[in-house]
């Protein structure tokens, strides 16, 4: 597709195997990675070329991207503060809106400290890399998101992986560690690829029994689980025992940005040392305002969360009835494993032709090197739209033939 | 090789051959990624198996520098010798 200079030591030579893989994918239709939407029509609809598609892979769990409260908060912030902060949180990039959002997050989660970062990726990088230093140990779930792995690389601590969702395996690995150094266990509430939920309460017990602190990334679970969407730790009754909880504004909050809250006030010191917090510009006024508005919606009103679950049950049951085997029980993320990458790509194209956009996920972004059609449900989906998605899956083998 | 390291080599060869995607015979000089087609994600899984086999902590940062079977054997020798 793009010329690769085949000269030995050419800087692009390493991309040759990738180019071959992308080429194989592109012969099957549209390029699924980084495809373009020509117009957005609503939280659940877009135009691709001349065709209208139903969006079934957006992470827009509460469907707030077009909510009038979030939209007007963002527009008003631009009118008041302009389009950008043009600076780091430590310098000129902290506005009262950033501080107010941190205060609202502390209230919502009952936390002593809250840090708002420019993206969720950076929130994990910022907090994990600063908390775990030389001589410390990070213990991470084997299926952790890439940003948790990257946070470990940025940290000076040593990283030990434990088997996915296994508190017993974590206990074994914790008990092998030397007595010196702090220990931080990192898990996710809801795993983004397969849509499985962590036994957070058990992990909390194991971590604390072994003198470790626990960090839970609730990027996908906030807005979906727990009281008013406080997440999986809250749903399992252990929110007050979790030491650090991170999240993103890019999913249920219908914005962009991320945060980490902690029940430990000393977490505030992370602000002064953390490179991913310091060496990047702060979230734009519109993004901060939209996230804050979404948080207020969540705190006041659970009707969207209820719709989300009603649609999730409808979609999960419909897919099972159509003969598919989702990787996990009902939830906002429904992953349908496929036999291999090319089948997944062929089916992804067939669904798009039938007017349904889903995510496609392939190794190395997926656990156990699986190829997946990944769907996410939104509170904004209508019953009819979910039926349309199920209908396309029913005909999938014919459509993809 | 000392008797210790040759025992490690034997055990590691078994673990690696279960993950290898080629039939390349495993020697100390074998390169794990290039010759056995074991990628970095799979190497992390192998690290967990090794931790359990030797009852040690094997930080993944140590795995990133490992290229040959010999360097893996040396690392395990160092991690078990504490
Ligand atoms: C588990 C997890 N953590 C963090 C992030 C990063 O969020 P953001 O999109 O805000 O960078 C994501 C999303 O991509 C995620 O899936």
Short mmCIF file of C-alpha atoms and ligand atoms in Angstrom, two decimals:
data_model
loop_
_atom_site.label_atom_id
_atom_site.label_comp_id
_atom_site.label_asym_id
_atom_site.label_seq_id
_atom_site.Cartn_x
_atom_site.Cartn_y
_atom_site.Cartn_z
CA UNK A 1 0.00 0.00 0.00
CA UNK A 2 2.72 2.42 0.99
CA UNK A 3 6.24 1.91 -0.31
CA UNK A 4 8.64 0.49 2.23
CA UNK A 5 12.29 1.17 1.53
CA UNK A 6 13.72 -2.35 1.54
CA UNK A 7 17.25 -1.14 2.27
CA UNK A 8 18.82 -2.95 5.20
CA UNK A 9 18.39 -0.92 8.42
CA UNK A 10 15.72 1.18 6.72
CA UNK A 11 13.62 2.71 9.45
CA UNK A 12 10.34 1.48 7.91
CA UNK A 13 11.57 -2.11 7.31
CA UNK A 14 10.04 -3.24 10.61
CA UNK A 15 6.57 -2.43 9.23
CA UNK A 16 6.84 -4.94 6.38
CA UNK A 17 4.95 -7.79 8.16
CA UNK A 18 2.28 -5.29 9.25
CA UNK A 19 1.94 -3.97 5.71
CA UNK A 20 1.36 -7.51 4.49
CA UNK A 21 -1.33 -8.07 7.12
CA UNK A 22 -3.04 -4.75 6.29
CA UNK A 23 -2.94 -5.64 2.61
CA UNK A 24 -4.70 -8.96 3.24
CA UNK A 25 -7.38 -7.15 5.24
CA UNK A 26 -7.89 -4.47 2.60
CA UNK A 27 -8.70 -7.00 -0.14
CA UNK A 28 -11.83 -7.93 1.81
CA UNK A 29 -13.50 -4.54 1.58
CA UNK A 30 -13.20 -1.40 3.58
CA UNK A 31 -10.23 -0.89 5.89
CA UNK A 32 -11.74 -1.50 9.35
CA UNK A 33 -8.96 0.14 11.35
CA UNK A 34 -9.44 3.87 11.47
CA UNK A 35 -12.41 4.04 9.11
CA UNK A 36 -14.01 7.43 8.51
CA UNK A 37 -17.53 8.48 9.37
CA UNK A 38 -18.66 11.12 6.91
CA UNK A 39 -21.31 12.59 9.19
CA UNK A 40 -22.52 11.96 12.71
CA UNK A 41 -26.31 12.03 12.99
CA UNK A 42 -26.93 11.08 16.65
CA UNK A 43 -25.28 9.03 19.41
CA UNK A 44 -26.38 5.89 17.58
CA UNK A 45 -26.35 6.85 13.91
CA UNK A 46 -23.83 8.06 11.35
CA UNK A 47 -23.43 8.35 7.61
CA UNK A 48 -20.69 6.40 5.84
CA UNK A 49 -20.54 7.50 2.21
CA UNK A 50 -24.19 7.69 1.22
CA UNK A 51 -25.37 5.06 3.63
CA UNK A 52 -26.76 5.51 7.10
CA UNK A 53 -25.48 3.08 9.71
CA UNK A 54 -26.50 2.14 13.23
CA UNK A 55 -23.53 2.49 15.58
CA UNK A 56 -23.04 -0.59 17.74
CA UNK A 57 -19.47 0.08 18.79
CA UNK A 58 -19.00 3.51 20.34
CA UNK A 59 -18.40 3.13 24.13
CA UNK A 60 -21.05 5.86 24.36
CA UNK A 61 -22.72 3.89 27.14
CA UNK A 62 -25.05 6.59 28.42
CA UNK A 63 -25.52 8.16 24.99
CA UNK A 64 -24.76 11.62 26.36
CA UNK A 65 -22.80 12.97 23.36
CA UNK A 66 -25.90 14.78 22.07
CA UNK A 67 -27.50 15.44 25.44
CA UNK A 68 -28.63 19.10 25.50
CA UNK A 69 -27.14 19.62 28.98
CA UNK A 70 -23.68 18.39 27.91
CA UNK A 71 -23.80 20.23 24.59
CA UNK A 72 -24.83 23.55 26.06
CA UNK A 73 -22.24 23.25 28.86
CA UNK A 74 -19.52 22.72 26.24
CA UNK A 75 -20.72 25.61 24.06
CA UNK A 76 -20.99 27.90 27.06
CA UNK A 77 -17.45 26.99 28.16
CA UNK A 78 -16.11 27.97 24.74
CA UNK A 79 -17.95 31.28 24.97
CA UNK A 80 -16.54 31.93 28.45
CA UNK A 81 -13.02 30.52 28.14
CA UNK A 82 -12.20 29.99 24.48
CA UNK A 83 -11.19 26.84 22.68
CA UNK A 84 -8.07 25.79 24.59
CA UNK A 85 -6.06 26.33 27.76
CA UNK A 86 -2.69 26.35 25.94
CA UNK A 87 -0.82 25.13 28.99
CA UNK A 88 -0.10 22.45 31.56
CA UNK A 89 -2.10 21.99 34.77
CA UNK A 90 1.01 23.08 36.67
CA UNK A 91 1.45 26.33 34.76
CA UNK A 92 -1.37 28.30 33.12
CA UNK A 93 -3.69 25.35 32.32
CA UNK A 94 -5.68 25.05 35.54
CA UNK A 95 -8.98 26.96 35.34
CA UNK A 96 -11.62 27.02 38.04
CA UNK A 97 -13.58 24.53 35.89
CA UNK A 98 -10.81 21.91 36.26
CA UNK A 99 -10.77 22.46 40.02
CA UNK A 100 -14.58 22.33 40.25
CA UNK A 101 -14.63 19.07 38.32
CA UNK A 102 -12.06 17.58 40.70
CA UNK A 103 -14.21 18.66 43.62
CA UNK A 104 -17.33 17.10 42.04
CA UNK A 105 -15.43 13.84 41.46
CA UNK A 106 -14.30 13.76 45.10
CA UNK A 107 -17.93 14.22 46.19
CA UNK A 108 -19.26 11.60 43.79
CA UNK A 109 -16.76 8.92 44.83
CA UNK A 110 -16.37 9.99 48.48
CA UNK A 111 -12.65 10.46 47.84
CA UNK A 112 -10.02 12.61 49.56
CA UNK A 113 -8.17 13.52 46.38
CA UNK A 114 -8.96 13.77 42.67
CA UNK A 115 -6.71 14.41 39.71
CA UNK A 116 -8.13 15.40 36.34
CA UNK A 117 -5.90 14.58 33.36
CA UNK A 118 -6.13 15.30 29.66
CA UNK A 119 -7.08 11.74 28.66
CA UNK A 120 -7.87 8.50 30.45
CA UNK A 121 -4.70 7.01 29.02
CA UNK A 122 -2.73 9.78 30.67
CA UNK A 123 -4.66 9.43 33.95
CA UNK A 124 -3.40 5.84 34.27
CA UNK A 125 0.09 6.75 33.12
CA UNK A 126 0.18 9.73 35.47
CA UNK A 127 -1.00 7.98 38.59
CA UNK A 128 0.49 4.49 38.25
CA UNK A 129 3.93 5.65 37.11
CA UNK A 130 4.18 8.22 39.91
CA UNK A 131 2.82 5.98 42.68
CA UNK A 132 5.10 3.00 42.03
CA UNK A 133 8.76 3.92 42.16
CA UNK A 134 12.14 2.18 42.30
CA UNK A 135 12.09 -0.80 44.64
CA UNK A 136 8.28 -1.07 44.51
CA UNK A 137 6.23 -3.74 42.77
CA UNK A 138 3.29 -3.39 40.41
CA UNK A 139 1.03 -6.44 40.13
CA UNK A 140 -1.16 -6.23 37.07
CA UNK A 141 -3.88 -8.43 35.61
CA UNK A 142 -2.58 -10.26 32.53
CA UNK A 143 -5.45 -8.85 30.41
CA UNK A 144 -4.75 -5.23 31.35
CA UNK A 145 -5.36 -2.45 28.84
CA UNK A 146 -2.34 -1.16 26.91
CA UNK A 147 -2.23 2.03 28.96
CA UNK A 148 -1.66 0.02 32.15
CA UNK A 149 1.26 -1.77 30.49
CA UNK A 150 2.59 1.57 29.30
CA UNK A 151 2.22 3.02 32.80
CA UNK A 152 4.35 0.13 34.10
CA UNK A 153 7.01 0.85 31.48
CA UNK A 154 7.11 4.47 32.54
CA UNK A 155 7.36 3.55 36.23
CA UNK A 156 10.68 2.60 37.85
CA UNK A 157 8.98 -0.24 39.73
CA UNK A 158 9.14 -3.91 38.73
CA UNK A 159 6.01 -5.41 37.19
CA UNK A 160 4.58 -8.86 37.89
CA UNK A 161 1.57 -10.15 35.91
CA UNK A 162 -1.04 -12.40 37.46
CA UNK A 163 -3.60 -14.60 35.72
CA UNK A 164 -6.68 -12.77 34.52
CA UNK A 165 -9.40 -12.28 37.14
CA UNK A 166 -7.73 -14.71 39.55
CA UNK A 167 -7.38 -13.43 43.14
CA UNK A 168 -5.77 -16.80 44.08
CA UNK A 169 -3.07 -16.32 41.47
CA UNK A 170 -2.49 -12.76 42.71
CA UNK A 171 -2.14 -14.05 46.30
CA UNK A 172 0.48 -16.57 45.19
CA UNK A 173 2.52 -13.93 43.39
CA UNK A 174 2.22 -11.41 46.22
CA UNK A 175 3.49 -13.96 48.70
CA UNK A 176 6.66 -14.47 46.62
CA UNK A 177 7.67 -10.82 46.78
CA UNK A 178 10.47 -9.58 49.02
CA UNK A 179 9.37 -7.76 52.18
CA UNK A 180 10.91 -4.45 51.06
CA UNK A 181 9.12 -1.96 48.83
CA UNK A 182 5.52 -0.90 48.36
CA UNK A 183 3.06 -3.03 46.35
CA UNK A 184 0.33 -1.79 44.05
CA UNK A 185 -2.22 -4.16 42.50
CA UNK A 186 -3.84 -2.89 39.29
CA UNK A 187 -7.07 -4.30 37.88
CA UNK A 188 -9.96 -3.09 35.72
CA UNK A 189 -13.62 -3.11 36.78
CA UNK A 190 -14.99 -4.16 33.39
CA UNK A 191 -12.56 -5.46 30.77
CA UNK A 192 -12.84 -3.56 27.53
CA UNK A 193 -12.35 -6.37 25.03
CA UNK A 194 -14.29 -9.36 26.37
CA UNK A 195 -16.67 -7.41 28.61
CA UNK A 196 -15.98 -9.51 31.70
CA UNK A 197 -16.26 -8.09 35.21
CA UNK A 198 -13.51 -8.39 37.84
CA UNK A 199 -14.11 -9.90 41.29
CA UNK A 200 -13.03 -6.56 42.76
CA UNK A 201 -14.13 -7.35 46.33
CA UNK A 202 -11.98 -10.49 46.41
CA UNK A 203 -9.03 -8.64 44.91
CA UNK A 204 -9.37 -5.93 47.56
CA UNK A 205 -9.19 -8.56 50.32
CA UNK A 206 -6.18 -10.31 48.79
CA UNK A 207 -4.33 -7.05 48.19
CA UNK A 208 -4.90 -5.70 51.68
CA UNK A 209 -4.08 -9.05 53.31
CA UNK A 210 -0.68 -8.89 51.58
CA UNK A 211 0.04 -5.30 52.52
CA UNK A 212 -0.64 -4.04 49.00
CA UNK A 213 -2.75 -1.14 47.80
CA UNK A 214 -5.29 -1.58 45.03
CA UNK A 215 -5.90 0.51 41.92
CA UNK A 216 -9.05 -0.10 39.87
CA UNK A 217 -9.43 1.28 36.34
CA UNK A 218 -13.17 1.77 35.88
CA UNK A 219 -12.90 3.31 32.40
CA UNK A 220 -15.74 1.19 30.99
CA UNK A 221 -17.76 0.55 34.14
CA UNK A 222 -18.51 4.06 35.37
CA UNK A 223 -21.99 5.01 34.30
CA UNK A 224 -22.89 1.34 33.89
CA UNK A 225 -22.45 -0.39 37.27
CA UNK A 226 -23.02 0.57 40.90
CA UNK A 227 -25.12 3.29 42.52
CA UNK A 228 -25.70 6.01 39.92
CA UNK A 229 -22.91 4.45 37.88
CA UNK A 230 -20.13 4.63 40.46
CA UNK A 231 -18.62 1.48 38.98
CA UNK A 232 -17.96 -2.17 39.72
CA UNK A 233 -16.16 -1.61 43.05
CA UNK A 234 -19.26 0.24 44.26
CA UNK A 235 -21.56 -2.47 42.88
CA UNK A 236 -19.57 -5.02 44.89
CA UNK A 237 -19.72 -2.89 48.05
CA UNK A 238 -16.00 -2.08 48.27
CA UNK A 239 -15.70 1.43 46.84
CA UNK A 240 -14.53 2.73 50.23
CA UNK A 241 -11.76 0.11 50.36
CA UNK A 242 -10.31 0.81 46.92
CA UNK A 243 -7.16 2.92 47.27
CA UNK A 244 -7.16 4.43 43.77
CA UNK A 245 -9.88 4.50 41.13
CA UNK A 246 -9.31 5.81 37.62
CA UNK A 247 -11.72 6.56 34.82
CA UNK A 248 -12.05 8.25 31.49
CA UNK A 249 -14.33 11.00 30.21
CA UNK A 250 -14.24 9.43 26.74
CA UNK A 251 -16.99 6.86 27.28
CA UNK A 252 -19.96 7.37 29.63
CA UNK A 253 -18.94 11.01 30.21
CA UNK A 254 -19.28 11.80 26.49
CA UNK A 255 -16.19 13.99 26.40
CA UNK A 256 -12.44 13.51 26.45
CA UNK A 257 -10.20 13.45 29.49
CA UNK A 258 -9.57 11.19 32.46
CA UNK A 259 -9.19 11.17 36.21
CA UNK A 260 -7.94 9.27 39.20
CA UNK A 261 -9.44 9.59 42.68
CA UNK A 262 -8.07 8.28 45.95
CA UNK A 263 -9.20 7.90 49.53
CA UNK A 264 -5.65 8.95 50.51
CA UNK A 265 -5.15 12.73 50.65
CA UNK A 266 -1.41 12.26 50.01
CA UNK A 267 -2.30 11.31 46.43
CA UNK A 268 -2.25 15.11 45.84
CA UNK A 269 1.57 14.94 45.65
CA UNK A 270 1.30 13.04 42.37
CA UNK A 271 0.46 16.43 40.82
CA UNK A 272 3.94 17.69 41.50
CA UNK A 273 5.93 14.78 40.10
CA UNK A 274 3.92 13.01 37.45
CA UNK A 275 5.20 13.58 33.93
CA UNK A 276 2.00 12.61 32.02
CA UNK A 277 0.13 15.13 34.20
CA UNK A 278 2.71 17.90 33.97
CA UNK A 279 4.13 17.76 30.48
CA UNK A 280 0.99 18.07 28.43
CA UNK A 281 -1.69 20.72 28.10
CA UNK A 282 -4.80 20.44 30.26
CA UNK A 283 -8.23 19.44 28.99
CA UNK A 284 -9.97 22.06 26.88
CA UNK A 285 -12.78 24.14 28.46
CA UNK A 286 -15.44 22.47 26.31
CA UNK A 287 -14.26 18.98 27.25
CA UNK A 288 -14.06 19.74 30.95
CA UNK A 289 -17.52 21.33 30.93
CA UNK A 290 -19.10 18.42 29.02
CA UNK A 291 -17.58 15.91 31.44
CA UNK A 292 -18.83 17.87 34.43
CA UNK A 293 -22.32 18.09 32.95
CA UNK A 294 -22.31 14.34 32.32
CA UNK A 295 -21.25 13.70 35.92
CA UNK A 296 -24.18 15.83 37.13
CA UNK A 297 -26.57 13.87 34.90
CA UNK A 298 -25.24 10.60 36.34
CA UNK A 299 -25.49 11.81 39.91
CA UNK A 300 -29.09 12.98 39.49
CA UNK A 301 -30.70 10.49 37.20
CA UNK A 302 -30.43 6.73 36.76
CA UNK A 303 -32.87 6.42 33.87
CA UNK A 304 -30.11 6.23 31.26
CA UNK A 305 -28.38 3.46 33.13
CA UNK A 306 -31.67 1.59 33.26
CA UNK A 307 -32.19 1.97 29.50
CA UNK A 308 -28.61 0.84 28.92
CA UNK A 309 -29.23 -2.40 30.80
CA UNK A 310 -32.60 -3.00 29.14
CA UNK A 311 -30.95 -2.68 25.70
CA UNK A 312 -27.96 -4.79 26.81
CA UNK A 313 -30.28 -7.63 27.84
CA UNK A 314 -32.17 -7.32 24.57
CA UNK A 315 -29.00 -7.44 22.47
CA UNK A 316 -27.29 -10.23 24.41
CA UNK A 317 -30.39 -12.43 24.36
CA UNK A 318 -30.96 -11.69 20.67
CA UNK A 319 -27.41 -12.65 19.72
CA UNK A 320 -27.59 -15.87 21.73
CA UNK A 321 -30.92 -16.66 20.07
CA UNK A 322 -29.29 -16.05 16.69
CA UNK A 323 -26.71 -18.71 17.52
CA UNK A 324 -23.77 -16.56 18.64
CA UNK A 325 -21.78 -17.11 21.82
CA UNK A 326 -20.84 -13.82 23.47
CA UNK A 327 -17.64 -14.05 25.52
CA UNK A 328 -19.32 -12.82 28.73
CA UNK A 329 -22.73 -12.60 30.41
CA UNK A 330 -24.93 -9.57 29.64
CA UNK A 331 -23.27 -6.20 30.00
CA UNK A 332 -22.59 -2.97 28.12
CA UNK A 333 -19.79 -4.65 26.15
CA UNK A 334 -20.75 -7.70 24.12
CA UNK A 335 -17.84 -9.42 22.41
CA UNK A 336 -18.47 -12.12 19.85
CA UNK A 337 -15.34 -14.24 19.28
CA UNK A 338 -14.70 -15.25 15.66
CA UNK A 339 -12.53 -18.11 14.42
CA UNK A 340 -9.82 -15.92 12.88
CA UNK A 341 -8.88 -12.42 11.79
CA UNK A 342 -9.94 -12.71 8.15
CA UNK A 343 -13.35 -14.14 9.06
CA UNK A 344 -13.82 -11.27 11.51
CA UNK A 345 -12.87 -8.73 8.83
CA UNK A 346 -15.16 -10.33 6.24
CA UNK A 347 -18.07 -10.30 8.70
CA UNK A 348 -17.30 -6.77 9.83
CA UNK A 349 -17.59 -5.63 6.20
CA UNK A 350 -20.82 -7.58 5.73
CA UNK A 351 -22.34 -5.94 8.81
CA UNK A 352 -21.33 -2.51 7.57
CA UNK A 353 -22.95 -3.18 4.19
CA UNK A 354 -26.07 -4.19 6.13
CA UNK A 355 -25.98 -0.83 7.92
CA UNK A 356 -24.40 -1.88 11.23
CA UNK A 357 -21.08 -0.58 12.54
CA UNK A 358 -19.36 -2.71 15.19
CA UNK A 359 -15.79 -2.64 16.49
CA UNK A 360 -13.35 -5.24 15.35
CA UNK A 361 -10.51 -6.29 17.64
CA UNK A 362 -7.59 -8.51 16.70
CA UNK A 363 -4.31 -9.59 18.34
CA UNK A 364 -2.21 -8.23 19.97
CA UNK A 365 -4.96 -5.94 21.34
CA UNK A 366 -7.05 -8.91 22.49
CA UNK A 367 -6.60 -11.52 25.23
CA UNK A 368 -5.60 -15.04 24.13
CA UNK A 369 -4.91 -13.72 20.63
CA UNK A 370 -8.62 -13.79 19.81
CA UNK A 371 -10.36 -12.06 16.91
CA UNK A 372 -13.55 -10.36 18.01
CA UNK A 373 -16.54 -8.48 16.75
CA UNK A 374 -17.03 -6.15 19.67
CA UNK A 375 -20.35 -4.42 20.29
CA UNK A 376 -21.12 -1.81 22.87
CA UNK A 377 -24.61 -0.86 23.90
CA UNK A 378 -25.81 2.69 24.45
CA UNK A 379 -28.70 4.01 26.51
CA UNK A 380 -29.52 6.00 23.38
CA UNK A 381 -30.18 2.87 21.29
CA UNK A 382 -33.85 2.36 20.57
CA UNK A 383 -35.41 -1.08 20.84
CA UNK A 384 -35.83 -0.98 17.05
CA UNK A 385 -32.13 -0.26 16.53
CA UNK A 386 -31.15 -3.21 18.71
CA UNK A 387 -33.54 -5.38 16.67
CA UNK A 388 -31.86 -4.13 13.51
CA UNK A 389 -28.45 -5.15 14.90
CA UNK A 390 -29.74 -8.59 15.86
CA UNK A 391 -31.37 -8.96 12.44
CA UNK A 392 -28.06 -8.32 10.69
CA UNK A 393 -26.31 -10.91 12.87
CA UNK A 394 -29.05 -13.43 12.06
CA UNK A 395 -28.20 -13.12 8.39
CA UNK A 396 -24.48 -12.79 8.94
CA UNK A 397 -23.37 -16.07 7.39
CA UNK A 398 -25.36 -15.32 4.23
CA UNK A 399 -24.21 -11.69 4.15
CA UNK A 400 -20.54 -12.59 4.56
CA UNK A 401 -20.58 -15.46 2.06
CA UNK B 1 27.10 -24.98 31.49
CA UNK B 2 27.03 -25.96 35.14
CA UNK B 3 24.68 -28.76 36.16
CA UNK B 4 22.29 -26.12 37.53
CA UNK B 5 22.09 -24.19 34.31
CA UNK B 6 21.78 -27.32 32.22
CA UNK B 7 18.79 -28.39 34.34
CA UNK B 8 17.27 -24.94 33.77
CA UNK B 9 17.98 -25.24 30.06
CA UNK B 10 16.19 -28.59 29.89
CA UNK B 11 13.11 -27.31 31.67
CA UNK B 12 13.01 -24.05 29.69
CA UNK B 13 13.36 -25.94 26.41
CA UNK B 14 10.22 -27.89 27.29
CA UNK B 15 8.27 -24.74 28.12
CA UNK B 16 9.47 -22.91 25.02
CA UNK B 17 8.82 -25.78 22.65
CA UNK B 18 5.20 -25.89 23.83
CA UNK B 19 4.86 -22.25 22.68
CA UNK B 20 7.12 -22.30 19.59
CA UNK B 21 5.49 -21.80 16.22
CA UNK B 22 8.42 -23.27 14.30
CA UNK B 23 10.19 -26.65 14.45
CA UNK B 24 13.58 -25.04 15.03
CA UNK B 25 15.54 -27.22 17.48
CA UNK B 26 16.17 -25.37 20.72
CA UNK B 27 19.80 -24.68 21.61
CA UNK B 28 21.26 -22.03 23.93
CA UNK B 29 21.86 -19.81 20.89
CA UNK B 30 18.28 -20.05 19.62
CA UNK B 31 16.62 -16.64 19.46
CA UNK B 32 13.21 -16.76 21.09
CA UNK B 33 11.42 -14.22 18.90
CA UNK B 34 13.26 -14.64 15.60
CA UNK B 35 13.72 -18.45 15.56
CA UNK B 36 10.74 -19.71 17.56
CA UNK B 37 8.25 -17.03 16.47
CA UNK B 38 7.22 -16.37 20.06
CA UNK B 39 5.96 -12.79 20.30
CA UNK B 40 6.33 -10.45 23.26
CA UNK B 41 2.79 -11.06 24.52
CA UNK B 42 3.35 -14.81 24.57
CA UNK B 43 6.73 -14.30 26.21
CA UNK B 44 4.91 -12.60 29.09
CA UNK B 45 2.76 -15.75 29.50
CA UNK B 46 5.90 -17.86 29.50
CA UNK B 47 7.29 -15.64 32.25
CA UNK B 48 4.25 -16.50 34.42
CA UNK B 49 4.84 -20.21 33.80
CA UNK B 50 8.47 -19.82 34.77
CA UNK B 51 7.52 -17.98 37.96
CA UNK B 52 5.33 -20.93 38.93
CA UNK B 53 7.87 -23.58 37.90
CA UNK B 54 10.63 -22.01 40.02
CA UNK B 55 8.52 -20.26 42.66
CA UNK B 56 10.19 -16.92 41.89
CA UNK B 57 9.22 -13.37 40.96
CA UNK B 58 10.23 -12.62 37.37
CA UNK B 59 9.46 -8.96 36.57
CA UNK B 60 8.38 -8.42 32.96
CA UNK B 61 10.98 -5.65 32.64
CA UNK B 62 13.62 -8.41 32.81
CA UNK B 63 11.90 -10.26 29.98
CA UNK B 64 12.12 -7.31 27.61
CA UNK B 65 15.91 -7.64 27.36
CA UNK B 66 15.91 -11.37 26.74
CA UNK B 67 16.68 -12.44 23.23
CA UNK B 68 18.36 -15.87 23.24
CA UNK B 69 17.50 -19.02 25.18
CA UNK B 70 20.86 -18.67 26.94
CA UNK B 71 19.98 -15.20 28.20
CA UNK B 72 16.70 -16.57 29.55
CA UNK B 73 18.56 -19.40 31.32
CA UNK B 74 21.01 -16.87 32.79
CA UNK B 75 18.21 -14.63 34.03
CA UNK B 76 16.43 -17.54 35.72
CA UNK B 77 19.75 -18.62 37.24
CA UNK B 78 20.16 -15.16 38.70
CA UNK B 79 16.56 -14.92 39.94
CA UNK B 80 16.68 -18.34 41.63
CA UNK B 81 20.07 -17.68 43.19
CA UNK B 82 18.86 -15.49 46.04
C1 LIG C 1 -9.41 0.11 30.38
C2 LIG C 1 -9.12 1.44 29.77
N1 LIG C 1 -8.42 2.34 30.47
C3 LIG C 1 -8.14 3.55 29.96
C4 LIG C 1 -8.55 3.92 28.70
C5 LIG C 1 -8.11 5.24 28.15
O1 LIG C 1 -9.10 6.15 28.04
P1 LIG C 1 -9.00 7.44 27.09
O2 LIG C 1 -9.74 7.11 25.87
O3 LIG C 1 -9.60 8.52 27.87
O4 LIG C 1 -7.54 7.71 26.84
C6 LIG C 1 -9.32 3.03 27.97
C7 LIG C 1 -9.90 3.41 26.67
O5 LIG C 1 -9.48 3.40 25.64
C8 LIG C 1 -9.58 1.76 28.49
O6 LIG C 1 -10.26 0.84 27.77
#
